[in-house]
Coordinates of N, CA and C in Angstrom, one line a residue:
Chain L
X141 N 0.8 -1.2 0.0 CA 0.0 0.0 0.0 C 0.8 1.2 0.0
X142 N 0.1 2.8 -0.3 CA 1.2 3.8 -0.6 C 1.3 4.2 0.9
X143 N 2.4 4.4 1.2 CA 3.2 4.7 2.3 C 3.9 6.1 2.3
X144 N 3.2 7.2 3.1 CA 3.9 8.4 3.9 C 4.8 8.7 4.8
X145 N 5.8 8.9 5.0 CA 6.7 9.4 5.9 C 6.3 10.9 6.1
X146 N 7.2 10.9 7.8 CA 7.4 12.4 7.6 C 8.7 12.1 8.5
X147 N 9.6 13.5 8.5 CA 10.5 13.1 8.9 C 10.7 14.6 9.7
X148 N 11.1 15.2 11.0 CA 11.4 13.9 12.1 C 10.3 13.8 12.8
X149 N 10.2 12.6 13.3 CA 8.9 12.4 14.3 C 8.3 12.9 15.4
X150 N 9.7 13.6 15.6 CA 9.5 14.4 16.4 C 11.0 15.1 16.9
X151 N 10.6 16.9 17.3 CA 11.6 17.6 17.3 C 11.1 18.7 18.6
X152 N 12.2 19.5 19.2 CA 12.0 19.8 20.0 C 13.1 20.8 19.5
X153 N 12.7 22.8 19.5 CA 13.0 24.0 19.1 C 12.8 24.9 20.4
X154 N 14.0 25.8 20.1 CA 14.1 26.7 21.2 C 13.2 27.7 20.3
X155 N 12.5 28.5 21.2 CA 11.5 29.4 20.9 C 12.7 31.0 19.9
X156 N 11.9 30.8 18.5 CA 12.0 32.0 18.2 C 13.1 31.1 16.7
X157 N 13.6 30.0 17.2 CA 14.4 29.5 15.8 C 12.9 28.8 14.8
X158 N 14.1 28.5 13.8 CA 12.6 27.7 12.7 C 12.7 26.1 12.3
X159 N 11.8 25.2 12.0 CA 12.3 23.8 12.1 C 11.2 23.6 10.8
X160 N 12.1 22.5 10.3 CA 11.5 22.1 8.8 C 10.8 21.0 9.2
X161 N 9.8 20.1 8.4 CA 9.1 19.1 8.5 C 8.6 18.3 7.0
X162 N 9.8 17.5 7.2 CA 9.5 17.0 5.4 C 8.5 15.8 5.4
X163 N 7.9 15.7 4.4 CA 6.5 15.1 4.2 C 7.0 14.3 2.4
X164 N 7.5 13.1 3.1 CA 7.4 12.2 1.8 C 6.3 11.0 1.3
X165 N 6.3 10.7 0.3 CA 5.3 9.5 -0.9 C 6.3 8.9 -0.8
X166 N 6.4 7.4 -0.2 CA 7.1 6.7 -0.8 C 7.6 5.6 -2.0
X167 N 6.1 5.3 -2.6 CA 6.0 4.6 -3.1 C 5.1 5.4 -4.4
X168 N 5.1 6.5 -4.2 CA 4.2 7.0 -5.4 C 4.1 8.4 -5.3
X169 N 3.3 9.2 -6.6 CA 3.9 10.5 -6.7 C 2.8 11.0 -6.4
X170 N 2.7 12.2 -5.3 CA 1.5 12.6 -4.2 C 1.1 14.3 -5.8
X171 N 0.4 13.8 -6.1 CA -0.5 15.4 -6.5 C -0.4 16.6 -5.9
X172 N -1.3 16.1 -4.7 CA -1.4 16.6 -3.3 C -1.1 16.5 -2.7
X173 N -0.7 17.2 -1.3 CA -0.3 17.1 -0.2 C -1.3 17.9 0.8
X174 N -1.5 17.4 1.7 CA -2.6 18.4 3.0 C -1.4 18.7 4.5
X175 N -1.4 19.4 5.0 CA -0.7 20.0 6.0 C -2.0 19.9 6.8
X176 N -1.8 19.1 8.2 CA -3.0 19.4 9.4 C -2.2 19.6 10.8
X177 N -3.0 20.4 11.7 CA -2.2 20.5 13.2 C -3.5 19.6 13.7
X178 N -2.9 19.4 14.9 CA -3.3 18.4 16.1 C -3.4 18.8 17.0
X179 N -4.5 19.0 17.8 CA -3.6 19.6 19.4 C -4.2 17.8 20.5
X180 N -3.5 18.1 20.9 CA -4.1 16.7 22.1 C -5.4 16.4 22.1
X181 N -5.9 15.2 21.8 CA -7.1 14.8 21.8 C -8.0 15.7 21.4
X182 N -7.9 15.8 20.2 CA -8.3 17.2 19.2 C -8.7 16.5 17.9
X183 N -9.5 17.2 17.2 CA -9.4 16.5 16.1 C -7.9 17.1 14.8
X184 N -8.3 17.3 13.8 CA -7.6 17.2 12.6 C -8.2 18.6 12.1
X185 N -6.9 19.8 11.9 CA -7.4 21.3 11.0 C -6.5 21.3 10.2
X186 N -7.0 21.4 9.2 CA -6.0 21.6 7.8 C -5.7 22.8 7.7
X187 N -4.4 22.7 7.7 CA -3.8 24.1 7.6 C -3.4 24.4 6.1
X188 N -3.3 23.6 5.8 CA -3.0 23.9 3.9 C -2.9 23.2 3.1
X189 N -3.1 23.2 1.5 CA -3.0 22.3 0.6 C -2.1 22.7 -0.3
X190 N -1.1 21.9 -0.5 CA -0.5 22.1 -1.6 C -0.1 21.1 -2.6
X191 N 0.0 21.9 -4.2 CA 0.1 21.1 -5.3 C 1.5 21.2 -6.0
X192 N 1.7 20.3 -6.3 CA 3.4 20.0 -6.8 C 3.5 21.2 -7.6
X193 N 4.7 21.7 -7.4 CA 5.3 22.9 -8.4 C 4.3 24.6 -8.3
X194 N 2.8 24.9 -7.3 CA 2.6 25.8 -7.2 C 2.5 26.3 -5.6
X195 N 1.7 27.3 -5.9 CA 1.9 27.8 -4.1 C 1.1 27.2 -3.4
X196 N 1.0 26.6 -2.5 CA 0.1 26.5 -1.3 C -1.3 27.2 -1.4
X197 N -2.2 26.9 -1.0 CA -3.5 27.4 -0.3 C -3.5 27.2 1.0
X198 N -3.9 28.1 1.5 CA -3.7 28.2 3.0 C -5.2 28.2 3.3
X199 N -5.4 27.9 4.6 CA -7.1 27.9 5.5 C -7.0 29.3 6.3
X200 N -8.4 30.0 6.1 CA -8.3 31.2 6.7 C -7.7 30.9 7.8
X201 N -7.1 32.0 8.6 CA -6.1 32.0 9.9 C -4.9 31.4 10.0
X202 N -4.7 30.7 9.2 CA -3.1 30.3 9.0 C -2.2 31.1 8.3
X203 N -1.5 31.5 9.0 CA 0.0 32.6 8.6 C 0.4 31.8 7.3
X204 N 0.8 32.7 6.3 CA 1.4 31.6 5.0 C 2.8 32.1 5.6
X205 N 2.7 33.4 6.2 CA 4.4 33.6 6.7 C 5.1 33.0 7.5
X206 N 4.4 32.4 8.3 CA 4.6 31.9 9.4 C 5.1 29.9 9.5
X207 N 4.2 29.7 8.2 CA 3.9 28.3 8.0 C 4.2 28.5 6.6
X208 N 5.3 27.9 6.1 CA 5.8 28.1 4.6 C 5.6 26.6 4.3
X209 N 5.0 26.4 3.3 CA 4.9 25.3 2.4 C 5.4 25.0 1.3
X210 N 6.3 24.2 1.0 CA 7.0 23.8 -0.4 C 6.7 22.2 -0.6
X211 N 6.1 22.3 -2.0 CA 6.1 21.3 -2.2 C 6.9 21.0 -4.1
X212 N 8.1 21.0 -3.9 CA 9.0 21.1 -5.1 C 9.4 19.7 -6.1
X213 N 8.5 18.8 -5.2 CA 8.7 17.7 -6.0 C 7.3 16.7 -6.0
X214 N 7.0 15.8 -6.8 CA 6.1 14.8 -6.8 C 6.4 13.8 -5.5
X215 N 7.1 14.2 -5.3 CA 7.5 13.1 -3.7 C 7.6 13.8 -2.3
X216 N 8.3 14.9 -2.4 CA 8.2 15.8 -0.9 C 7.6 17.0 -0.7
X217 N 6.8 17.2 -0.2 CA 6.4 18.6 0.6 C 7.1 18.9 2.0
X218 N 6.9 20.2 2.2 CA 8.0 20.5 3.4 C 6.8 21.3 4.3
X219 N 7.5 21.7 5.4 CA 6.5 22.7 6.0 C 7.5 23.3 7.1
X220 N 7.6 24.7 6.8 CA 8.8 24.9 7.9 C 8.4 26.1 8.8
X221 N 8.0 26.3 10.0 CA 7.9 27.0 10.8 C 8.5 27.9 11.4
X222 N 8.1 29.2 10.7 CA 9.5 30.3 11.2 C 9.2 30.5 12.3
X223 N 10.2 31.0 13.1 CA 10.4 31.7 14.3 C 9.3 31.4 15.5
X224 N 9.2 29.9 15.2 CA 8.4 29.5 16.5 C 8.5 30.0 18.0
X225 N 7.0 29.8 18.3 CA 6.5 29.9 19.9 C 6.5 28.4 20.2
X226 N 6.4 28.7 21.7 CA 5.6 27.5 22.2 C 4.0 27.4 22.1
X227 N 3.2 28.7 21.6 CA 2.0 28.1 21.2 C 2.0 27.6 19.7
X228 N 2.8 27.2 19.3 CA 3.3 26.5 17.6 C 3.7 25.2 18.6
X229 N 3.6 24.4 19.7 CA 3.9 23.4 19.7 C 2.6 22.4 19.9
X230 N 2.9 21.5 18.4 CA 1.4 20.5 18.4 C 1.8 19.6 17.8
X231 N 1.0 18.6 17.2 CA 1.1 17.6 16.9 C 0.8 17.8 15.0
X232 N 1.6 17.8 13.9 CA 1.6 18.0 12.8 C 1.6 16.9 11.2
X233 N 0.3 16.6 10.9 CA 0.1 15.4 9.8 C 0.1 15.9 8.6
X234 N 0.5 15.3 7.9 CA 0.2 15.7 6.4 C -0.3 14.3 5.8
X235 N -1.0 14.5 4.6 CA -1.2 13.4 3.7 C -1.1 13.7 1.9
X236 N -1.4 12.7 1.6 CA -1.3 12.9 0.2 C -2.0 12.1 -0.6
X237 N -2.2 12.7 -1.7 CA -2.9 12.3 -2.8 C -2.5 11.5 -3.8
X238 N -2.6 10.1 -4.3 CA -1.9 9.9 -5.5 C -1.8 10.7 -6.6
X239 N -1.0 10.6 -7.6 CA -1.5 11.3 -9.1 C -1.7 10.2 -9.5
X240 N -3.0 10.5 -10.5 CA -2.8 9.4 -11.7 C -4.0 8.7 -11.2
X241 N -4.7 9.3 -9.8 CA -6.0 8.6 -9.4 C -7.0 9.1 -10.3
X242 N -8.0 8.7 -9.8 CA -9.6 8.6 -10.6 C -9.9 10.4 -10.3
X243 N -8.6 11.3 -10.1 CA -9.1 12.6 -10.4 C -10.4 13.4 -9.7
X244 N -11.2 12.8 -9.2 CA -12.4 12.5 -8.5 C -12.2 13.2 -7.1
X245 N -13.4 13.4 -6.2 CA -12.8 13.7 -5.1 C -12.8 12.4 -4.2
X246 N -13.1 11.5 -4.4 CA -13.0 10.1 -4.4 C -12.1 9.7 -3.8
X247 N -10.9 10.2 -3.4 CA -9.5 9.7 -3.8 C -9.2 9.3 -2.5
X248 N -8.1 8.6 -2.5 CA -7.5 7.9 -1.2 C -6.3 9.2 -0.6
X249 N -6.9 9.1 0.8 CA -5.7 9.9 1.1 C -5.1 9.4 2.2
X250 N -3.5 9.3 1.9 CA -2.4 8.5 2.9 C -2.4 9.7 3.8
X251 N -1.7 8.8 5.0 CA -1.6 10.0 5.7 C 0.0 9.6 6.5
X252 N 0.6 10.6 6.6 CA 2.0 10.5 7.8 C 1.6 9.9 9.2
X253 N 2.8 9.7 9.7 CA 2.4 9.1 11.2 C 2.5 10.5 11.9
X254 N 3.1 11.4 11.3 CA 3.1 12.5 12.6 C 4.2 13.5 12.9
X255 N 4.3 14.9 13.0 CA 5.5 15.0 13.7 C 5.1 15.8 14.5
X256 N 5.9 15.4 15.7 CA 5.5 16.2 17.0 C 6.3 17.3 17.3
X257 N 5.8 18.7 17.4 CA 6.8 19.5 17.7 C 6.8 20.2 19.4
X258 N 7.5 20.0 19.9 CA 7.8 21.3 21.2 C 9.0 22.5 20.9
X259 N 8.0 23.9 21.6 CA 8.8 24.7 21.4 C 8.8 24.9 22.7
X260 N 10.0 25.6 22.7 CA 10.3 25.5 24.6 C 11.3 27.0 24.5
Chain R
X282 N -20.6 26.7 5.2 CA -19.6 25.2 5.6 C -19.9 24.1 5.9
X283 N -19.5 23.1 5.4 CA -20.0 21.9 6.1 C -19.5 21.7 7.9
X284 N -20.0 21.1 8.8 CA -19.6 20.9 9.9 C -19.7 19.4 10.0
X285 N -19.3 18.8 10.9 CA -19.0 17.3 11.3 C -19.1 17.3 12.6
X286 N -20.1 16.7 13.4 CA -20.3 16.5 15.2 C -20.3 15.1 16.0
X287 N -19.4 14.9 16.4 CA -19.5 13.8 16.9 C -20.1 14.1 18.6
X288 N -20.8 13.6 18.6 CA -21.1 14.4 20.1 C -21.1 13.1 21.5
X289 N -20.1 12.1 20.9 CA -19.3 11.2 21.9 C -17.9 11.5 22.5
X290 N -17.4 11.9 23.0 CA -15.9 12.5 23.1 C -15.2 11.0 23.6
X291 N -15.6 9.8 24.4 CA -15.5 9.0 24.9 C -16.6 8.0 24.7
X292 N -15.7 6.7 24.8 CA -16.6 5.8 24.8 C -16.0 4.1 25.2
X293 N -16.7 3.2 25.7 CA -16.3 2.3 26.3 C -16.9 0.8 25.8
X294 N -16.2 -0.2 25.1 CA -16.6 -1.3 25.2 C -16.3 -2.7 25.4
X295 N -17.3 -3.5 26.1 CA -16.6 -4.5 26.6 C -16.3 -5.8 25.4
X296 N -14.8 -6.2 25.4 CA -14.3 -7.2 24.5 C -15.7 -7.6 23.9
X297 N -15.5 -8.1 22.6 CA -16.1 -9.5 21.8 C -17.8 -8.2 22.2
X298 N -18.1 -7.6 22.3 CA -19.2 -6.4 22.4 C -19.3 -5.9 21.0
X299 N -20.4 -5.3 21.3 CA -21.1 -4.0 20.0 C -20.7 -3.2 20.7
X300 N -20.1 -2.2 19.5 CA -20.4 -0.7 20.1 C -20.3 0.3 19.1
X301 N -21.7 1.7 19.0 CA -21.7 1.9 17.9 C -21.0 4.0 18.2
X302 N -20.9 4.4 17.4 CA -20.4 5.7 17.2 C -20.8 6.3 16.4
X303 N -21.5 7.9 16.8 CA -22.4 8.4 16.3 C -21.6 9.7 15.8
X304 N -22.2 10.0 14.8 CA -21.6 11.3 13.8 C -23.1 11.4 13.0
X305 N -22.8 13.0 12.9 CA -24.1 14.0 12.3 C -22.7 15.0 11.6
X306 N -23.9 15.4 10.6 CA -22.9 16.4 9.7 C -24.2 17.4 9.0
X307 N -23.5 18.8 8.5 CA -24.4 19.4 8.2 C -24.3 20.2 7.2
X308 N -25.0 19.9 5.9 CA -24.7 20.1 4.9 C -25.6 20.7 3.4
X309 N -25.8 21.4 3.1 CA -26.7 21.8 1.9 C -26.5 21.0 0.7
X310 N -25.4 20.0 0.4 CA -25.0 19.5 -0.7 C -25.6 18.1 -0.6
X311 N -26.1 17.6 -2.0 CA -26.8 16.4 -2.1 C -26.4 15.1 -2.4
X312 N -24.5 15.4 -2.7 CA -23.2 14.6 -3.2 C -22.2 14.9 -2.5
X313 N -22.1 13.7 -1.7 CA -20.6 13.6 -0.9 C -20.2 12.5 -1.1
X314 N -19.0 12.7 0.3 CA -18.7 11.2 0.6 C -18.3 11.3 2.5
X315 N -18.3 10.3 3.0 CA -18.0 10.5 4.3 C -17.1 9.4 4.9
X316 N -16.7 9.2 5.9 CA -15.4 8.6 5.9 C -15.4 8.2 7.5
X317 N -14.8 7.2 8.2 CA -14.4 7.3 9.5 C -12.9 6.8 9.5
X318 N -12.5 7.2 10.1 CA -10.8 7.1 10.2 C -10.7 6.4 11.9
X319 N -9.4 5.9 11.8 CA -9.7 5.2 13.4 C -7.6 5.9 13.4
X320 N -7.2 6.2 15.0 CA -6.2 7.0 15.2 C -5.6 6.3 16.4
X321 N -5.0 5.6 16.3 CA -4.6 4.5 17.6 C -3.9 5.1 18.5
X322 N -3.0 4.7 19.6 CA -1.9 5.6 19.9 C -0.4 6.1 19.2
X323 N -0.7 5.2 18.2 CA 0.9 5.5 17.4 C 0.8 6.6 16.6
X324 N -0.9 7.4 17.0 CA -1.1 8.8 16.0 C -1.3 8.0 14.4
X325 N -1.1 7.7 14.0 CA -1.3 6.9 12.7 C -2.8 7.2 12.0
X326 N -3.2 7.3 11.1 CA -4.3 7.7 11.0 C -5.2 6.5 9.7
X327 N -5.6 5.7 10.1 CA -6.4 4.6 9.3 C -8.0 4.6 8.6
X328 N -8.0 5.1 7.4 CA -9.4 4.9 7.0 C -10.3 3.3 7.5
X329 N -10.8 3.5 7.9 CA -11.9 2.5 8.8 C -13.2 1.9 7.3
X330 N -13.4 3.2 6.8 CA -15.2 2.8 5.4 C -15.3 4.1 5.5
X331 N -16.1 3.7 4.1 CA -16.2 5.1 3.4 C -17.6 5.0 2.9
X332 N -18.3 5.7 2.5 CA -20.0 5.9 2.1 C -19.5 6.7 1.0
X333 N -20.5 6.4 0.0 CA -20.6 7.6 -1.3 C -22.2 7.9 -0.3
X334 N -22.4 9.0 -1.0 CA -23.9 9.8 -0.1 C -25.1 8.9 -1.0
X335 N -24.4 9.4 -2.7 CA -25.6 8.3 -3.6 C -25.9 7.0 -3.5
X336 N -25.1 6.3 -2.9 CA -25.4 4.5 -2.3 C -26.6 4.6 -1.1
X337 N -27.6 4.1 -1.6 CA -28.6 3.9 -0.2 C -27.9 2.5 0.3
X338 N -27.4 1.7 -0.2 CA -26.8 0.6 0.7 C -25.8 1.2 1.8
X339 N -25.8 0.8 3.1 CA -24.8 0.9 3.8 C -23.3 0.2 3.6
X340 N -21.8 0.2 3.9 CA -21.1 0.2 3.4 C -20.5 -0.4 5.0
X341 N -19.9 -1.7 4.3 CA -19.2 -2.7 5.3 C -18.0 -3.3 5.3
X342 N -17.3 -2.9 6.0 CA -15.8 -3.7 6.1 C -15.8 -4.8 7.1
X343 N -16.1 -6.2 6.9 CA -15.5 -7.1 7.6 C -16.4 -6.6 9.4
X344 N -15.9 -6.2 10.8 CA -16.8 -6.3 11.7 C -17.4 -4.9 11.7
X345 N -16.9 -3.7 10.4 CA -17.1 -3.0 11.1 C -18.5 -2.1 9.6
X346 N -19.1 -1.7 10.0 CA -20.4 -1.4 9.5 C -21.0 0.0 9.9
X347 N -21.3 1.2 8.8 CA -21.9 1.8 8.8 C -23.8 2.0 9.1
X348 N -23.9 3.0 9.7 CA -25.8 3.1 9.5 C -25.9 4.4 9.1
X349 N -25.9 4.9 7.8 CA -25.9 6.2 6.7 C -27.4 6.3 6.5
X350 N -27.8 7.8 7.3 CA -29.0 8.3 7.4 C -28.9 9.1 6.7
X351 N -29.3 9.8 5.5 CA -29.1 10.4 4.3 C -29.7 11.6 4.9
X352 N -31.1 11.4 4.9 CA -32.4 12.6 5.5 C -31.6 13.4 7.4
X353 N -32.0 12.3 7.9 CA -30.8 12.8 8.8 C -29.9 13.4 9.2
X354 N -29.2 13.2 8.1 CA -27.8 13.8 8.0 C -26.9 13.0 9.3
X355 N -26.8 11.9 9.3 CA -26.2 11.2 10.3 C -25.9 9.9 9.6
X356 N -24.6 9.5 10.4 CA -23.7 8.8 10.0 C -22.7 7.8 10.8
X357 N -23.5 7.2 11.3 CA -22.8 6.0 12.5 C -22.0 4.9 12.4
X358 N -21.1 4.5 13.0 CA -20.1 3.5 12.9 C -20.3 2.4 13.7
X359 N -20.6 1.2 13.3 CA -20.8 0.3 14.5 C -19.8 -0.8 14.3
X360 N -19.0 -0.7 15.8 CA -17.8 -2.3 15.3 C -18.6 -3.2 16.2
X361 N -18.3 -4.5 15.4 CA -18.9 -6.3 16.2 C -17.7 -6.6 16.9
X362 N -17.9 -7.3 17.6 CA -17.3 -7.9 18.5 C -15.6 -7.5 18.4
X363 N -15.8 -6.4 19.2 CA -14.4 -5.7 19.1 C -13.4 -6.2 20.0
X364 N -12.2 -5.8 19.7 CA -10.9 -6.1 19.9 C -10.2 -5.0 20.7
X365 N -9.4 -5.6 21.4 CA -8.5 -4.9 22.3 C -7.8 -4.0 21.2
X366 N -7.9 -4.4 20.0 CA -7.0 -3.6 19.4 C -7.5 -2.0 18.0
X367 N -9.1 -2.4 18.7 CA -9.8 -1.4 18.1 C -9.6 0.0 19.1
X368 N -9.3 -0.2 20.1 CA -8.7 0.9 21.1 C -8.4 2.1 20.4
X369 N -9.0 3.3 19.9 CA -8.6 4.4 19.5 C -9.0 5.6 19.5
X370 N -8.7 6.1 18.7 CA -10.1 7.4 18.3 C -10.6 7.5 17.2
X371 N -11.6 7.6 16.9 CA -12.3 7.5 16.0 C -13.0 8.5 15.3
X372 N -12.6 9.0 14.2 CA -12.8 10.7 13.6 C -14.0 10.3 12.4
X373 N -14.9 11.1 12.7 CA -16.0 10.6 11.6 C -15.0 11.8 10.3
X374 N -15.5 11.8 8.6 CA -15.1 12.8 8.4 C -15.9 13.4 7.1
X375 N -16.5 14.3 6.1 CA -17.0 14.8 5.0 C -16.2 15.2 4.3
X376 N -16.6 14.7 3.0 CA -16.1 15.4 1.9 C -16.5 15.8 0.5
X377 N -16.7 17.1 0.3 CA -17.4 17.6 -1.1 C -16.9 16.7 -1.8
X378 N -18.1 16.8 -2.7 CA -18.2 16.5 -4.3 C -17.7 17.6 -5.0
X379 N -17.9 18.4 -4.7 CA -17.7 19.5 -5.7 C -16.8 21.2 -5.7
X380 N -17.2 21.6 -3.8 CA -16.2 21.9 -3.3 C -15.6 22.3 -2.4
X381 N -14.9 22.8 -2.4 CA -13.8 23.0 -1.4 C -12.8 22.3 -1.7
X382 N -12.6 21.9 -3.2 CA -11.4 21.2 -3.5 C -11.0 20.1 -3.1
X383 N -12.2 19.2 -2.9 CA -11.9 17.9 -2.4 C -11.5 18.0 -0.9
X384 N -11.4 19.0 -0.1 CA -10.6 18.4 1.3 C -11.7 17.9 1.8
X385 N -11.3 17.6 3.2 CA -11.8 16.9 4.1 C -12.2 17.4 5.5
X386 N -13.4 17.7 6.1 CA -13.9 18.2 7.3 C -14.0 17.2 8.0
X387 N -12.9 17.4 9.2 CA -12.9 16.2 10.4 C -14.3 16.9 11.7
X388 N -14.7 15.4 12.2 CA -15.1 15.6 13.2 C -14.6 15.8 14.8
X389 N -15.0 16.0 15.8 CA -13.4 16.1 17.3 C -13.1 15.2 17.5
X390 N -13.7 14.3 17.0 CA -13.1 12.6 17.8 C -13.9 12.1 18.6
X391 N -13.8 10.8 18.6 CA -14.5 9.4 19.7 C -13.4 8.9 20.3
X392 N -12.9 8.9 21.4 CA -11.8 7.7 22.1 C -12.7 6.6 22.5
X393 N -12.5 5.6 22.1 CA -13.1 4.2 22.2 C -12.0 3.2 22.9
X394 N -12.6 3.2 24.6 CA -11.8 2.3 24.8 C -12.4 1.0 25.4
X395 N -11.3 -0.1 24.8 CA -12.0 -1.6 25.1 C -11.4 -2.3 26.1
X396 N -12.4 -2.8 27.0 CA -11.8 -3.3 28.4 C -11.8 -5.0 28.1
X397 N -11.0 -5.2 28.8 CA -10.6 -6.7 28.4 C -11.5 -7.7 29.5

């Protein structure tokens, strides 16, 4: 089955530096990608969608400054967190979309196991 | 907007038991699709079944079984004789046909925990 990584699982940032969060397809080439935060026993808010080679869409209230999305390849999206708080520390999923699916909104969406961030 | 309510935050069931999980959603559109995802402790996030809205059949994986109230707007999960390893949370979820670009509106979650 298609398999997501993210990489790192989890990271821990002094307040005010910035930390990347790469979001790979391993086995196939993601269209899409969705960016969601987490907070504990929370559900799932998407913070943004992005398509290979353009800019992100962001969900009202999400900083695009703040929350930079690159997605430069058919296989990785990134999500990098400038100048973190500790209210930026949550729990962070992405998923993805195949290409080449039934184009539909139908579609299967993988999801990452996660990456956890604390800012301290 | 569409919204998604799960209005179980917790829930408890005894091994080899029924236990069902309830989700309402609320929506002007007459084409979707809906979804339950189940979220263990490993955070991991697993599609559970999926409903097209146009199927009046209910939609079944193996123990675990939908009851899709169209008119309603409700959309229930029921697992059979559950397992210690159904232990999770359980996110109902909507998704346009048409739009909002295909994403997906989560609901807060079910923690479903199974006592042995």
């Amino acid at each position: 089955g298609a398999v997501v990584s993210q990489h790192p699982s989890w990271v821990i940032c002094k307040s005010g530096t910035s930390v990347k969060i790469e979001c790979r397809s391993l086995d196939f080439q993601a269209t899409t990608m969705f960016w969601y935060r987490q907070f504990p026993k929370q559900s799932l808010m998407l913070m943004a969608t992005s398509n290979e080679g353009s800019k992100a869409t962001y969900e009202q209230g999400v900083e695009k400054d703040k929350f930079l999305i690159n997605h430069a390849s058919l296989t990785l999206s990134t999500l990098t967190v400038t100048s973190a708080h500790p209210e930026d520390s949550s729990f962070y999923i992405c998923s993805a979309r195949e290409l080449g699916d039934s184009g539909g909104p139908l579609y299967e969406q993988y999801f990452g196991p996660g990456t956890r961030l604390t800012v301290t | 907007a569409q919204t998604v309510t799960q209005s179980q935050p917790e829930m408890s069931v005894q091994e080899a038991e029924t236990v069902t999980l309830s989700c309402t959603y609320d929506t002007s559109e007459s084409d979707y699709y809906l979804f339950w995802y189940k979220q263990p402790p490993s955070r991991q996030m697993i599609l559970v079944i999926r409903q097209e809205a146009y199927k009046q059949q209910n939609a079944t994986e193996n123990r675990f079984s939908v009851n899709f109230q169209k008119a309603a707007k409700s959309f229930s999960l029921k697992i059979s004789d559950s397992q210690l390893g159904d232990a999770a949370m359980y996110f109902c979820a909507y998704r346009s046909v048409r739009t909002n670009a295909g994403k997906s509106t989560f609901g807060d979650g079910t923690t479903l925990t199974v006592k042995p």
